[in-house]
Every structure is written in structure tokens, then in C-alpha cells.
């Protein structure tokens, strides 16, 4: 893909597209739409801050990332909870742009660790995370179902 990727915080009218992008990927987490709706209207001052980001190419939403940050600890701790790109748009830097934006958001809130879990069989996501400096910190056996898989726990320290 040669067209420019833009990443921005999701708006309420993006939720339909986000649900559709998640549904299109067997490897993404599938959440109820109400969960996304809660993330686009975050409460200021809450102990857990959410970031729901969308990526667009030529005006079309093609990917999203969801992260949460626990800000009552110092440094704050972030978890990347969901990340998906439409299959037609994969391999063009959209996933990388979303991950970079999550890292920026995390750094802006003074986060220390950014953590995630990923299927051991998800080679493409694993390469992406390693490229952005995530290292394996653990393994959760039998963490995933349908199909069954272990989870690699990964972390990138920002400070
Ligand atoms: C994992 C996922 C988010 C990556 O998204 P993506 O948009 O394909 O990611 P990128 O394009 O940034 O990087 C993927 C590959 O494209 C390559 N690439 C990036 N920009 C490119 C460009 N302009 N031209 C050609 N290739 C490019 C990268 O080098 C990378 O190659 P690699 O996989 O061989 O390492 C996506 O595959 C996806 O949605 N998967 C299903 C859901 C999922 O697994 N989510 C993660 C759950 S933990």
C-alpha cells in the first residue's frame, strides 16, 4: 500500500467500522460494541484511561487499536488490548502506525511498561511487536480457545 496512513482517536461514529474490522479478523478480540462506545467517551480523572485509535487510508477506516492505562501506579502501566487491520490493507504499515500511536499515547501519560498478549501462532503480529521493541516476558499455557493456543506475554519498557 503506498497511500498515506493517518491515525486519530476514534469518534462515536467510527464504532460500526471498528466492530466490522474486528469481526473480519479471527485473530482479533471480539468485543460487544458497548465496550468500544465506552472507550470513545472516556472519563477524565478515572484510574483507568482508555485509548481507542483508528487508522484510515484514503478516507476509509482500515484498522484500529485499543489500549488501557492504569494511572494510579507510578509509572503508569499500559496494556494493548486489541489491534486489527482489514486484510486488504495489511502489509502496508497500518499496524505499525497504530502501534506507534499507542506507544506515543503511553509515553504521554508517563507509562513505564506497555504489555500485551499474543498467540504463539500469530507470526505476523509477533514480528510487528518485536520490530517495535517488545520482548517476551512470559507464557500463558492454554490461554486461547477456538483454536487453542498459548499466549506469549510481551512487554516494552518506555522508562
Ligand atoms: C498483526 C496486524 C495488526 C499487522 O498489521 P499490518 O498493517 O499488516 O502491519 P504492518 O503493515 O505495519 O506490518 C506488517 C508487515 O508489512 C510490512 N510492511 C509495512 N509497510 C510496508 C509497505 N509500505 N510495503 C510493503 N510492506 C510493508 C512490514 O515490514 C511487515 O512485514 P512482516 O510481517 O514480514 O514483518 C494484522 O496482520 C492483523 O490485523 N492481524 C489480525 C489481527 C491480529 O493478529 N491482531 C493482533 C492480536 S495480538
GROMACS .gro file of N, CA and C and ligand atoms in nm:
model
  525
    1UNK      N    1   0.085  -0.119   0.000
    1UNK     CA    2   0.000   0.000   0.000
    1UNK      C    3   0.088   0.124   0.000
    2UNK      N    4   0.067   0.215  -0.093
    2UNK     CA    5   0.154   0.331  -0.100
    2UNK      C    6   0.086   0.456  -0.044
    3UNK      N    7  -0.047   0.449  -0.022
    3UNK     CA    8  -0.116   0.568   0.025
    3UNK      C    9  -0.088   0.593   0.173
    4UNK      N   10  -0.099   0.719   0.210
    4UNK     CA   11  -0.063   0.760   0.345
    4UNK      C   12  -0.163   0.707   0.448
    5UNK      N   13  -0.109   0.664   0.561
    5UNK     CA   14  -0.192   0.617   0.672
    5UNK      C   15  -0.206   0.730   0.773
    6UNK      N   16  -0.328   0.760   0.813
    6UNK     CA   17  -0.346   0.857   0.921
    6UNK      C   18  -0.409   0.786   1.040
    7UNK      N   19  -0.363   0.823   1.158
    7UNK     CA   20  -0.414   0.762   1.282
    7UNK      C   21  -0.470   0.874   1.369
    8UNK      N   22  -0.587   0.851   1.425
    8UNK     CA   23  -0.651   0.951   1.512
    8UNK      C   24  -0.737   0.881   1.616
    9UNK      N   25  -0.772   0.952   1.725
    9UNK     CA   26  -0.864   0.892   1.822
    9UNK      C   27  -0.999   0.864   1.758
   10UNK      N   28  -1.061   0.753   1.798
   10UNK     CA   29  -1.190   0.716   1.740
   10UNK      C   30  -1.300   0.810   1.790
   11UNK      N   31  -1.399   0.833   1.704
   11UNK     CA   32  -1.519   0.910   1.738
   11UNK      C   33  -1.636   0.811   1.747
   12UNK      N   34  -1.746   0.852   1.811
   12UNK     CA   35  -1.860   0.760   1.824
   12UNK      C   36  -1.906   0.702   1.690
   13UNK      N   37  -1.900   0.783   1.584
   13UNK     CA   38  -1.947   0.734   1.453
   13UNK      C   39  -1.852   0.633   1.388
   14UNK      N   40  -1.735   0.609   1.451
   14UNK     CA   41  -1.640   0.509   1.398
   14UNK      C   42  -1.669   0.368   1.451
   15UNK      N   43  -1.756   0.358   1.551
   15UNK     CA   44  -1.770   0.229   1.621
   15UNK      C   45  -1.819   0.118   1.528
   16UNK      N   46  -1.912   0.149   1.437
   16UNK     CA   47  -1.960   0.044   1.344
   16UNK      C   48  -1.844  -0.014   1.264
   17UNK      N   49  -1.758   0.075   1.213
   17UNK     CA   50  -1.644   0.028   1.133
   17UNK      C   51  -1.547  -0.052   1.219
   18UNK      N   52  -1.528  -0.010   1.342
   18UNK     CA   53  -1.435  -0.082   1.431
   18UNK      C   54  -1.487  -0.223   1.457
   19UNK      N   55  -1.617  -0.234   1.486
   19UNK     CA   56  -1.677  -0.366   1.512
   19UNK      C   57  -1.661  -0.454   1.387
   20UNK      N   58  -1.679  -0.394   1.269
   20UNK     CA   59  -1.668  -0.472   1.144
   20UNK      C   60  -1.524  -0.517   1.121
   21UNK      N   61  -1.427  -0.429   1.151
   21UNK     CA   62  -1.286  -0.466   1.133
   21UNK      C   63  -1.250  -0.581   1.228
   22UNK      N   64  -1.294  -0.570   1.353
   22UNK     CA   65  -1.265  -0.678   1.449
   22UNK      C   66  -1.330  -0.808   1.403
   23UNK      N   67  -1.455  -0.799   1.356
   23UNK     CA   68  -1.527  -0.920   1.314
   23UNK      C   69  -1.461  -0.987   1.193
   24UNK      N   70  -1.391  -0.906   1.113
   24UNK     CA   71  -1.330  -0.961   0.991
   24UNK      C   72  -1.204  -1.041   1.020
   25UNK      N   73  -1.155  -1.033   1.143
   25UNK     CA   74  -1.029  -1.100   1.176
   25UNK      C   75  -1.049  -1.204   1.284
   26UNK      N   76  -1.015  -1.330   1.252
   26UNK     CA   77  -1.030  -1.437   1.351
   26UNK      C   78  -0.933  -1.418   1.466
   27UNK      N   79  -0.826  -1.340   1.443
   27UNK     CA   80  -0.721  -1.328   1.545
   27UNK      C   81  -0.739  -1.207   1.636
   28UNK      N   82  -0.832  -1.119   1.600
   28UNK     CA   83  -0.859  -1.003   1.687
   28UNK      C   84  -0.950  -1.046   1.801
   29UNK      N   85  -0.953  -0.968   1.908
   29UNK     CA   86  -1.051  -0.993   2.015
   29UNK      C   87  -1.186  -0.939   1.970
   30UNK      N   88  -1.291  -1.014   1.998
   30UNK     CA   89  -1.425  -0.973   1.955
   30UNK      C   90  -1.504  -0.924   2.075
   31UNK      N   91  -1.525  -0.795   2.081
   31UNK     CA   92  -1.594  -0.733   2.194
   31UNK      C   93  -1.733  -0.687   2.152
   32UNK      N   94  -1.820  -0.672   2.253
   32UNK     CA   95  -1.951  -0.609   2.230
   32UNK      C   96  -1.928  -0.462   2.194
   33UNK      N   97  -2.017  -0.407   2.110
   33UNK     CA   98  -1.996  -0.269   2.067
   33UNK      C   99  -2.000  -0.170   2.183
   34UNK      N  100  -2.073  -0.204   2.289
   34UNK     CA  101  -2.084  -0.114   2.404
   34UNK      C  102  -1.946  -0.088   2.467
   35UNK      N  103  -1.859  -0.187   2.456
   35UNK     CA  104  -1.724  -0.169   2.512
   35UNK      C  105  -1.648  -0.061   2.434
   36UNK      N  106  -1.662  -0.062   2.301
   36UNK     CA  107  -1.597   0.042   2.220
   36UNK      C  108  -1.662   0.178   2.248
   37UNK      N  109  -1.795   0.176   2.262
   37UNK     CA  110  -1.865   0.302   2.286
   37UNK      C  111  -1.815   0.367   2.415
   38UNK      N  112  -1.789   0.285   2.517
   38UNK     CA  113  -1.738   0.338   2.644
   38UNK      C  114  -1.600   0.397   2.628
   39UNK      N  115  -1.523   0.342   2.534
   39UNK     CA  116  -1.386   0.390   2.515
   39UNK      C  117  -1.378   0.522   2.440
   40UNK      N  118  -1.479   0.553   2.359
   40UNK     CA  119  -1.473   0.679   2.285
   40UNK      C  120  -1.524   0.797   2.367
   41UNK      N  121  -1.581   0.770   2.483
   41UNK     CA  122  -1.624   0.878   2.572
   41UNK      C  123  -1.557   0.858   2.708
   42UNK      N  124  -1.424   0.870   2.713
   42UNK     CA  125  -1.353   0.838   2.837
   42UNK      C  126  -1.384   0.937   2.949
   43UNK      N  127  -1.377   0.888   3.072
   43UNK     CA  128  -1.398   0.972   3.189
   43UNK      C  129  -1.264   1.034   3.228
   44UNK      N  130  -1.260   1.168   3.236
   44UNK     CA  131  -1.134   1.227   3.279
   44UNK      C  132  -1.117   1.199   3.428
   45UNK      N  133  -0.994   1.176   3.469
   45UNK     CA  134  -0.966   1.151   3.610
   45UNK      C  135  -0.989   1.008   3.654
   46UNK      N  136  -1.033   0.921   3.563
   46UNK     CA  137  -1.055   0.781   3.601
   46UNK      C  138  -0.921   0.712   3.623
   47UNK      N  139  -0.923   0.608   3.708
   47UNK     CA  140  -0.800   0.534   3.737
   47UNK      C  141  -0.749   0.459   3.616
   48UNK      N  142  -0.842   0.421   3.528
   48UNK     CA  143  -0.803   0.351   3.406
   48UNK      C  144  -0.840   0.439   3.287
   49UNK      N  145  -0.741   0.476   3.211
   49UNK     CA  146  -0.762   0.558   3.091
   49UNK      C  147  -0.764   0.468   2.968
   50UNK      N  148  -0.850   0.500   2.873
   50UNK     CA  149  -0.859   0.419   2.752
   50UNK      C  150  -0.817   0.498   2.629
   51UNK      N  151  -0.759   0.429   2.535
   51UNK     CA  152  -0.729   0.490   2.407
   51UNK      C  153  -0.781   0.399   2.298
   52UNK      N  154  -0.872   0.451   2.217
   52UNK     CA  155  -0.922   0.377   2.102
   52UNK      C  156  -0.883   0.459   1.979
   53UNK      N  157  -0.796   0.403   1.898
   53UNK     CA  158  -0.741   0.474   1.783
   53UNK      C  159  -0.786   0.407   1.654
   54UNK      N  160  -0.808   0.488   1.552
   54UNK     CA  161  -0.842   0.431   1.422
   54UNK      C  162  -0.740   0.478   1.319
   55UNK      N  163  -0.717   0.391   1.219
   55UNK     CA  164  -0.627   0.423   1.109
   55UNK      C  165  -0.708   0.429   0.982
   56UNK      N  166  -0.682   0.533   0.902
   56UNK     CA  167  -0.753   0.550   0.775
   56UNK      C  168  -0.653   0.559   0.660
   57UNK      N  169  -0.694   0.505   0.547
   57UNK     CA  170  -0.618   0.520   0.422
   57UNK      C  171  -0.717   0.568   0.318
   58UNK      N  172  -0.686   0.680   0.255
   58UNK     CA  173  -0.775   0.739   0.154
   58UNK      C  174  -0.916   0.757   0.210
   59UNK      N  175  -0.924   0.797   0.335
   59UNK     CA  176  -1.053   0.827   0.396
   59UNK      C  177  -1.131   0.706   0.445
   60UNK      N  178  -1.078   0.586   0.427
   60UNK     CA  179  -1.150   0.465   0.470
   60UNK      C  180  -1.084   0.409   0.595
   61UNK      N  181  -1.165   0.378   0.696
   61UNK     CA  182  -1.109   0.318   0.817
   61UNK      C  183  -1.069   0.174   0.787
   62UNK      N  184  -0.942   0.143   0.815
   62UNK     CA  185  -0.891   0.009   0.781
   62UNK      C  186  -0.832  -0.063   0.902
   63UNK      N  187  -0.823   0.006   1.016
   63UNK     CA  188  -0.765  -0.061   1.132
   63UNK      C  189  -0.793   0.015   1.260
   64UNK      N  190  -0.774  -0.053   1.371
   64UNK     CA  191  -0.792   0.015   1.500
   64UNK      C  192  -0.703  -0.051   1.605
   65UNK      N  193  -0.679   0.024   1.711
   65UNK     CA  194  -0.605  -0.028   1.827
   65UNK      C  195  -0.677   0.018   1.952
   66UNK      N  196  -0.681  -0.068   2.053
   66UNK     CA  197  -0.742  -0.034   2.180
   66UNK      C  198  -0.641  -0.062   2.292
   67UNK      N  199  -0.623   0.038   2.378
   67UNK     CA  200  -0.528   0.021   2.488
   67UNK      C  201  -0.588   0.081   2.615
   68UNK      N  202  -0.541   0.030   2.729
   68UNK     CA  203  -0.584   0.089   2.855
   68UNK      C  204  -0.463   0.115   2.942
   69UNK      N  205  -0.469   0.224   3.016
   69UNK     CA  206  -0.357   0.261   3.101
   69UNK      C  207  -0.403   0.275   3.245
   70UNK      N  208  -0.334   0.206   3.334
   70UNK     CA  209  -0.361   0.218   3.477
   70UNK      C  210  -0.275   0.332   3.528
   71UNK      N  211  -0.341   0.441   3.573
   71UNK     CA  212  -0.264   0.561   3.606
   71UNK      C  213  -0.252   0.584   3.757
   72UNK      N  214  -0.303   0.489   3.837
   72UNK     CA  215  -0.290   0.505   3.983
   72UNK      C  216  -0.159   0.445   4.034
   73UNK      N  217  -0.079   0.389   3.944
   73UNK     CA  218   0.053   0.341   3.983
   73UNK      C  219   0.156   0.430   3.914
   74UNK      N  220   0.276   0.433   3.968
   74UNK     CA  221   0.379   0.515   3.908
   74UNK      C  222   0.505   0.432   3.886
   75UNK      N  223   0.550   0.420   3.762
   75UNK     CA  224   0.490   0.478   3.641
   75UNK      C  225   0.362   0.404   3.601
   76UNK      N  226   0.282   0.472   3.519
   76UNK     CA  227   0.158   0.410   3.470
   76UNK      C  228   0.190   0.283   3.391
   77UNK      N  229   0.092   0.192   3.387
   77UNK     CA  230   0.110   0.065   3.314
   77UNK      C  231   0.005   0.057   3.204
   78UNK      N  232   0.049   0.025   3.085
   78UNK     CA  233  -0.043   0.020   2.970
   78UNK      C  234  -0.055  -0.123   2.920
   79UNK      N  235  -0.175  -0.159   2.879
   79UNK     CA  236  -0.197  -0.287   2.812
   79UNK      C  237  -0.257  -0.261   2.674
   80UNK      N  238  -0.194  -0.315   2.572
   80UNK     CA  239  -0.254  -0.313   2.438
   80UNK      C  240  -0.356  -0.426   2.436
   81UNK      N  241  -0.483  -0.391   2.425
   81UNK     CA  242  -0.588  -0.492   2.440
   81UNK      C  243  -0.637  -0.549   2.308
   82UNK      N  244  -0.626  -0.471   2.202
   82UNK     CA  245  -0.679  -0.518   2.074
   82UNK      C  246  -0.612  -0.441   1.961
   83UNK      N  247  -0.590  -0.509   1.851
   83UNK     CA  248  -0.528  -0.446   1.734
   83UNK      C  249  -0.570  -0.527   1.612
   84UNK      N  250  -0.624  -0.461   1.513
   84UNK     CA  251  -0.662  -0.533   1.391
   84UNK      C  252  -0.661  -0.440   1.271
   85UNK      N  253  -0.625  -0.497   1.158
   85UNK     CA  254  -0.622  -0.425   1.031
   85UNK      C  255  -0.699  -0.510   0.931
   86UNK      N  256  -0.782  -0.447   0.849
   86UNK     CA  257  -0.853  -0.521   0.744
   86UNK      C  258  -0.752  -0.595   0.658
   87UNK      N  259  -0.788  -0.716   0.620
   87UNK     CA  260  -0.693  -0.799   0.544
   87UNK      C  261  -0.641  -0.729   0.418
   88UNK      N  262  -0.730  -0.658   0.348
   88UNK     CA  263  -0.689  -0.592   0.223
   88UNK      C  264  -0.585  -0.483   0.247
   89UNK      N  265  -0.578  -0.434   0.369
   89UNK     CA  266  -0.485  -0.324   0.399
   89UNK      C  267  -0.360  -0.371   0.473
   90UNK      N  268  -0.352  -0.500   0.502
   90UNK     CA  269  -0.236  -0.549   0.577
   90UNK      C  270  -0.109  -0.543   0.494
   91UNK      N  271   0.004  -0.527   0.562
   91UNK     CA  272   0.133  -0.526   0.493
   91UNK      C  273   0.172  -0.391   0.438
   92UNK      N  274   0.097  -0.286   0.473
   92UNK     CA  275   0.127  -0.152   0.422
   92UNK      C  276   0.164  -0.054   0.530
   93UNK      N  277   0.191  -0.103   0.648
   93UNK     CA  278   0.234  -0.016   0.756
   93UNK      C  279   0.124   0.034   0.848
   94UNK      N  280   0.000  -0.013   0.829
   94UNK     CA  281  -0.110   0.036   0.913
   94UNK      C  282  -0.093  -0.013   1.057
   95UNK      N  283  -0.063  -0.143   1.072
   95UNK     CA  284  -0.043  -0.197   1.207
   95UNK      C  285   0.069  -0.125   1.279
   96UNK      N  286   0.178  -0.100   1.206
   96UNK     CA  287   0.291  -0.029   1.266
   96UNK      C  288   0.253   0.113   1.307
   97UNK      N  289   0.177   0.181   1.222
   97UNK     CA  290   0.136   0.318   1.254
   97UNK      C  291   0.047   0.320   1.379
   98UNK      N  292  -0.042   0.222   1.391
   98UNK     CA  293  -0.129   0.215   1.509
   98UNK      C  294  -0.047   0.186   1.635
   99UNK      N  295   0.046   0.093   1.624
   99UNK     CA  296   0.129   0.058   1.740
   99UNK      C  297   0.213   0.177   1.784
  100UNK      N  298   0.268   0.249   1.686
  100UNK     CA  299   0.345   0.370   1.718
  100UNK      C  300   0.259   0.472   1.792
  101UNK      N  301   0.136   0.488   1.748
  101UNK     CA  302   0.046   0.584   1.812
  101UNK      C  303   0.013   0.541   1.955
  102UNK      N  304  -0.003   0.411   1.976
  102UNK     CA  305  -0.027   0.362   2.113
  102UNK      C  306   0.096   0.390   2.201
  103UNK      N  307   0.214   0.372   2.145
  103UNK     CA  308   0.336   0.399   2.223
  103UNK      C  309   0.347   0.548   2.255
  104UNK      N  310   0.308   0.635   2.162
  104UNK     CA  311   0.308   0.780   2.188
  104UNK      C  312   0.211   0.814   2.301
  105UNK      N  313   0.092   0.757   2.292
  105UNK     CA  314  -0.011   0.782   2.394
  105UNK      C  315   0.041   0.736   2.530
  106UNK      N  316   0.106   0.619   2.531
  106UNK     CA  317   0.159   0.563   2.655
  106UNK      C  318   0.268   0.653   2.713
  107UNK      N  319   0.357   0.699   2.625
  107UNK     CA  320   0.466   0.785   2.671
  107UNK      C  321   0.411   0.916   2.726
  108UNK      N  322   0.307   0.968   2.662
  108UNK     CA  323   0.249   1.096   2.705
  108UNK      C  324   0.188   1.086   2.844
  109UNK      N  325   0.142   0.967   2.883
  109UNK     CA  326   0.087   0.953   3.019
  109UNK      C  327   0.194   0.906   3.117
  110UNK      N  328   0.319   0.904   3.073
  110UNK     CA  329   0.429   0.867   3.162
  110UNK      C  330   0.435   0.719   3.194
  111UNK      N  331   0.392   0.636   3.098
  111UNK     CA  332   0.389   0.492   3.123
  111UNK      C  333   0.530   0.435   3.134
  112UNK      N  334   0.544   0.333   3.216
  112UNK     CA  335   0.665   0.252   3.220
  112UNK      C  336   0.648   0.138   3.123
  113UNK      N  337   0.583   0.027   3.169
  113UNK     CA  338   0.567  -0.086   3.078
  113UNK      C  339   0.442  -0.075   2.989
  114UNK      N  340   0.457  -0.121   2.865
  114UNK     CA  341   0.343  -0.142   2.775
  114UNK      C  342   0.341  -0.293   2.752
  115UNK      N  343   0.228  -0.356   2.787
  115UNK     CA  344   0.222  -0.504   2.783
  115UNK      C  345   0.117  -0.551   2.684
  116UNK      N  346   0.129  -0.673   2.643
  116UNK     CA  347   0.029  -0.735   2.555
  116UNK      C  348   0.042  -0.886   2.563
  117UNK      N  349  -0.062  -0.953   2.513
  117UNK     CA  350  -0.056  -1.099   2.495
  117UNK      C  351  -0.084  -1.129   2.349
  118UNK      N  352  -0.019  -1.230   2.297
  118UNK     CA  353  -0.036  -1.265   2.156
  118UNK      C  354  -0.026  -1.416   2.141
  119UNK      N  355  -0.106  -1.469   2.049
  119UNK     CA  356  -0.100  -1.613   2.022
  119UNK      C  357   0.040  -1.651   1.973
  120UNK      N  358   0.090  -1.765   2.018
  120UNK     CA  359   0.224  -1.807   1.973
  120UNK      C  360   0.224  -1.833   1.822
  121UNK      N  361   0.105  -1.866   1.765
  121UNK     CA  362   0.097  -1.897   1.622
  121UNK      C  363   0.082  -1.771   1.535
  122UNK      N  364   0.067  -1.656   1.597
  122UNK     CA  365   0.041  -1.533   1.521
  122UNK      C  366   0.174  -1.467   1.480
  123UNK      N  367   0.237  -1.530   1.380
  123UNK     CA  368   0.373  -1.489   1.343
  123UNK      C  369   0.380  -1.343   1.300
  124UNK      N  370   0.281  -1.298   1.227
  124UNK     CA  371   0.286  -1.161   1.174
  124UNK      C  372   0.280  -1.059   1.288
  125UNK      N  373   0.189  -1.082   1.382
  125UNK     CA  374   0.179  -0.989   1.495
  125UNK      C  375   0.307  -0.995   1.578
  126UNK      N  376   0.359  -1.115   1.597
  126UNK     CA  377   0.484  -1.129   1.675
  126UNK      C  378   0.598  -1.049   1.611
  127UNK      N  379   0.609  -1.057   1.478
  127UNK     CA  380   0.716  -0.981   1.410
  127UNK      C  381   0.695  -0.832   1.431
  128UNK      N  382   0.569  -0.790   1.421
  128UNK     CA  383   0.538  -0.647   1.439
  128UNK      C  384   0.580  -0.601   1.579
  129UNK      N  385   0.541  -0.677   1.680
  129UNK     CA  386   0.572  -0.637   1.817
  129UNK      C  387   0.723  -0.637   1.842
  130UNK      N  388   0.791  -0.737   1.788
  130UNK     CA  389   0.938  -0.742   1.807
  130UNK      C  390   1.004  -0.624   1.738
  131UNK      N  391   0.951  -0.588   1.620
  131UNK     CA  392   1.008  -0.474   1.548
  131UNK      C  393   0.995  -0.346   1.630
  132UNK      N  394   0.892  -0.338   1.711
  132UNK     CA  395   0.872  -0.218   1.794
  132UNK      C  396   0.926  -0.236   1.935
  133UNK      N  397   1.016  -0.330   1.954
  133UNK     CA  398   1.092  -0.339   2.078
  133UNK      C  399   1.027  -0.419   2.190
  134UNK      N  400   0.920  -0.492   2.159
  134UNK     CA  401   0.858  -0.576   2.263
  134UNK      C  402   0.940  -0.704   2.279
  135UNK      N  403   0.957  -0.744   2.406
  135UNK     CA  404   1.028  -0.869   2.433
  135UNK      C  405   0.936  -0.961   2.513
  136UNK      N  406   0.961  -1.089   2.502
  136UNK     CA  407   0.878  -1.187   2.573
  136UNK      C  408   0.910  -1.185   2.721
  137UNK      N  409   0.805  -1.180   2.803
  137UNK     CA  410   0.825  -1.183   2.948
  137UNK      C  411   0.762  -1.305   3.012
  138UNK      N  412   0.681  -1.380   2.937
  138UNK     CA  413   0.618  -1.497   2.997
  138UNK      C  414   0.537  -1.573   2.894
  139UNK      N  415   0.479  -1.683   2.940
  139UNK     CA  416   0.398  -1.769   2.854
  139UNK      C  417   0.276  -1.814   2.934
  140UNK      N  418   0.157  -1.799   2.879
  140UNK     CA  419   0.036  -1.849   2.946
  140UNK      C  420  -0.016  -1.968   2.867
  141UNK      N  421  -0.002  -2.085   2.924
  141UNK     CA  422  -0.041  -2.207   2.853
  141UNK      C  423  -0.193  -2.218   2.845
  142UNK      N  424  -0.242  -2.254   2.727
  142UNK     CA  425  -0.386  -2.275   2.709
  142UNK      C  426  -0.469  -2.150   2.724
  143UNK      N  427  -0.409  -2.034   2.703
  143UNK     CA  428  -0.478  -1.905   2.726
  143UNK      C  429  -0.590  -1.883   2.625
  144UNK      N  430  -0.569  -1.928   2.500
  144UNK     CA  431  -0.669  -1.903   2.396
  144UNK      C  432  -0.748  -2.030   2.362
  145UNK      N  433  -0.872  -2.008   2.319
  145UNK     CA  434  -0.956  -2.118   2.268
  145UNK      C  435  -0.991  -2.085   2.123
  146UNK      N  436  -1.044  -2.188   2.052
  146UNK     CA  437  -1.103  -2.173   1.918
  146UNK      C  438  -1.021  -2.087   1.822
  147UNK      N  439  -0.906  -2.131   1.775
  147UNK     CA  440  -0.838  -2.256   1.811
  147UNK      C  441  -0.752  -2.239   1.937
  148UNK      N  442  -0.727  -2.351   2.006
  148UNK     CA  443  -0.648  -2.341   2.128
  148UNK      C  444  -0.504  -2.297   2.097
  149UNK      N  445  -0.449  -2.218   2.184
  149UNK     CA  446  -0.311  -2.172   2.168
  149UNK      C  447  -0.262  -2.117   2.302
  150UNK      N  448  -0.131  -2.114   2.318
  150UNK     CA  449  -0.071  -2.047   2.433
  150UNK      C  450  -0.057  -1.898   2.400
  151UNK      N  451  -0.045  -1.818   2.505
  151UNK     CA  452  -0.020  -1.675   2.485
  151UNK      C  453   0.123  -1.642   2.524
  152UNK      N  454   0.188  -1.566   2.437
  152UNK     CA  455   0.315  -1.506   2.476
  152UNK      C  456   0.283  -1.374   2.542
  153UNK      N  457   0.339  -1.350   2.659
  153UNK     CA  458   0.326  -1.220   2.725
  153UNK      C  459   0.447  -1.137   2.680
  154UNK      N  460   0.420  -1.017   2.631
  154UNK     CA  461   0.529  -0.933   2.582
  154UNK      C  462   0.522  -0.796   2.647
  155UNK      N  463   0.636  -0.732   2.651
  155UNK     CA  464   0.643  -0.601   2.719
  155UNK      C  465   0.746  -0.513   2.651
  156UNK      N  466   0.715  -0.387   2.645
  156UNK     CA  467   0.817  -0.288   2.607
  156UNK      C  468   0.822  -0.184   2.718
  157UNK      N  469   0.941  -0.158   2.769
  157UNK     CA  470   0.957  -0.058   2.875
  157UNK      C  471   0.986   0.078   2.812
  158UNK      N  472   0.905   0.177   2.850
  158UNK     CA  473   0.926   0.312   2.796
  158UNK      C  474   1.015   0.394   2.888
  159UNK      N  475   1.017   0.361   3.015
  159UNK     CA  476   1.107   0.430   3.110
  159UNK      C  477   1.139   0.341   3.226
  160LIG     C1  478  -0.094  -0.806   1.310
  160LIG     C2  479  -0.154  -0.694   1.223
  160LIG     C3  480  -0.227  -0.594   1.313
  160LIG     C4  481  -0.040  -0.623   1.150
  160LIG     O1  482  -0.097  -0.519   1.072
  160LIG     P1  483  -0.029  -0.471   0.934
  160LIG     O2  484  -0.099  -0.349   0.892
  160LIG     O3  485  -0.024  -0.585   0.840
  160LIG     O4  486   0.118  -0.436   0.989
  160LIG     P2  487   0.234  -0.363   0.905
  160LIG     O5  488   0.195  -0.345   0.764
  160LIG     O6  489   0.277  -0.245   0.982
  160LIG     O7  490   0.349  -0.470   0.914
  160LIG     C5  491   0.325  -0.600   0.862
  160LIG     C6  492   0.423  -0.631   0.751
  160LIG     O8  493   0.410  -0.543   0.641
  160LIG     C7  494   0.538  -0.490   0.605
  160LIG     N1  495   0.519  -0.356   0.553
  160LIG     C8  496   0.491  -0.246   0.626
  160LIG     N2  497   0.483  -0.138   0.546
  160LIG     C9  498   0.502  -0.186   0.419
  160LIG    C10  499   0.500  -0.124   0.292
  160LIG     N3  500   0.480   0.007   0.277
  160LIG     N4  501   0.517  -0.203   0.184
  160LIG    C11  502   0.538  -0.334   0.197
  160LIG     N5  503   0.541  -0.398   0.316
  160LIG    C12  504   0.524  -0.323   0.424
  160LIG    C13  505   0.614  -0.493   0.733
  160LIG     O9  506   0.753  -0.497   0.710
  160LIG    C14  507   0.564  -0.622   0.794
  160LIG    O10  508   0.631  -0.732   0.736
  160LIG     P3  509   0.647  -0.867   0.819
  160LIG    O11  510   0.508  -0.913   0.860
  160LIG    O12  511   0.711  -0.959   0.721
  160LIG    O13  512   0.733  -0.833   0.935
  160LIG    C15  513  -0.250  -0.750   1.115
  160LIG    O14  514  -0.183  -0.852   1.046
  160LIG    C16  515  -0.381  -0.804   1.169
  160LIG    O15  516  -0.480  -0.733   1.181
  160LIG     N6  517  -0.385  -0.933   1.202
  160LIG    C17  518  -0.506  -0.995   1.252
  160LIG    C18  519  -0.539  -0.948   1.393
  160LIG    C19  520  -0.424  -0.971   1.487
  160LIG    O16  521  -0.348  -1.066   1.475
  160LIG     N7  522  -0.411  -0.879   1.584
  160LIG    C20  523  -0.308  -0.887   1.686
  160LIG    C21  524  -0.360  -0.965   1.801
  160LIG     S1  525  -0.236  -0.975   1.929
   0.00000   0.00000   0.00000
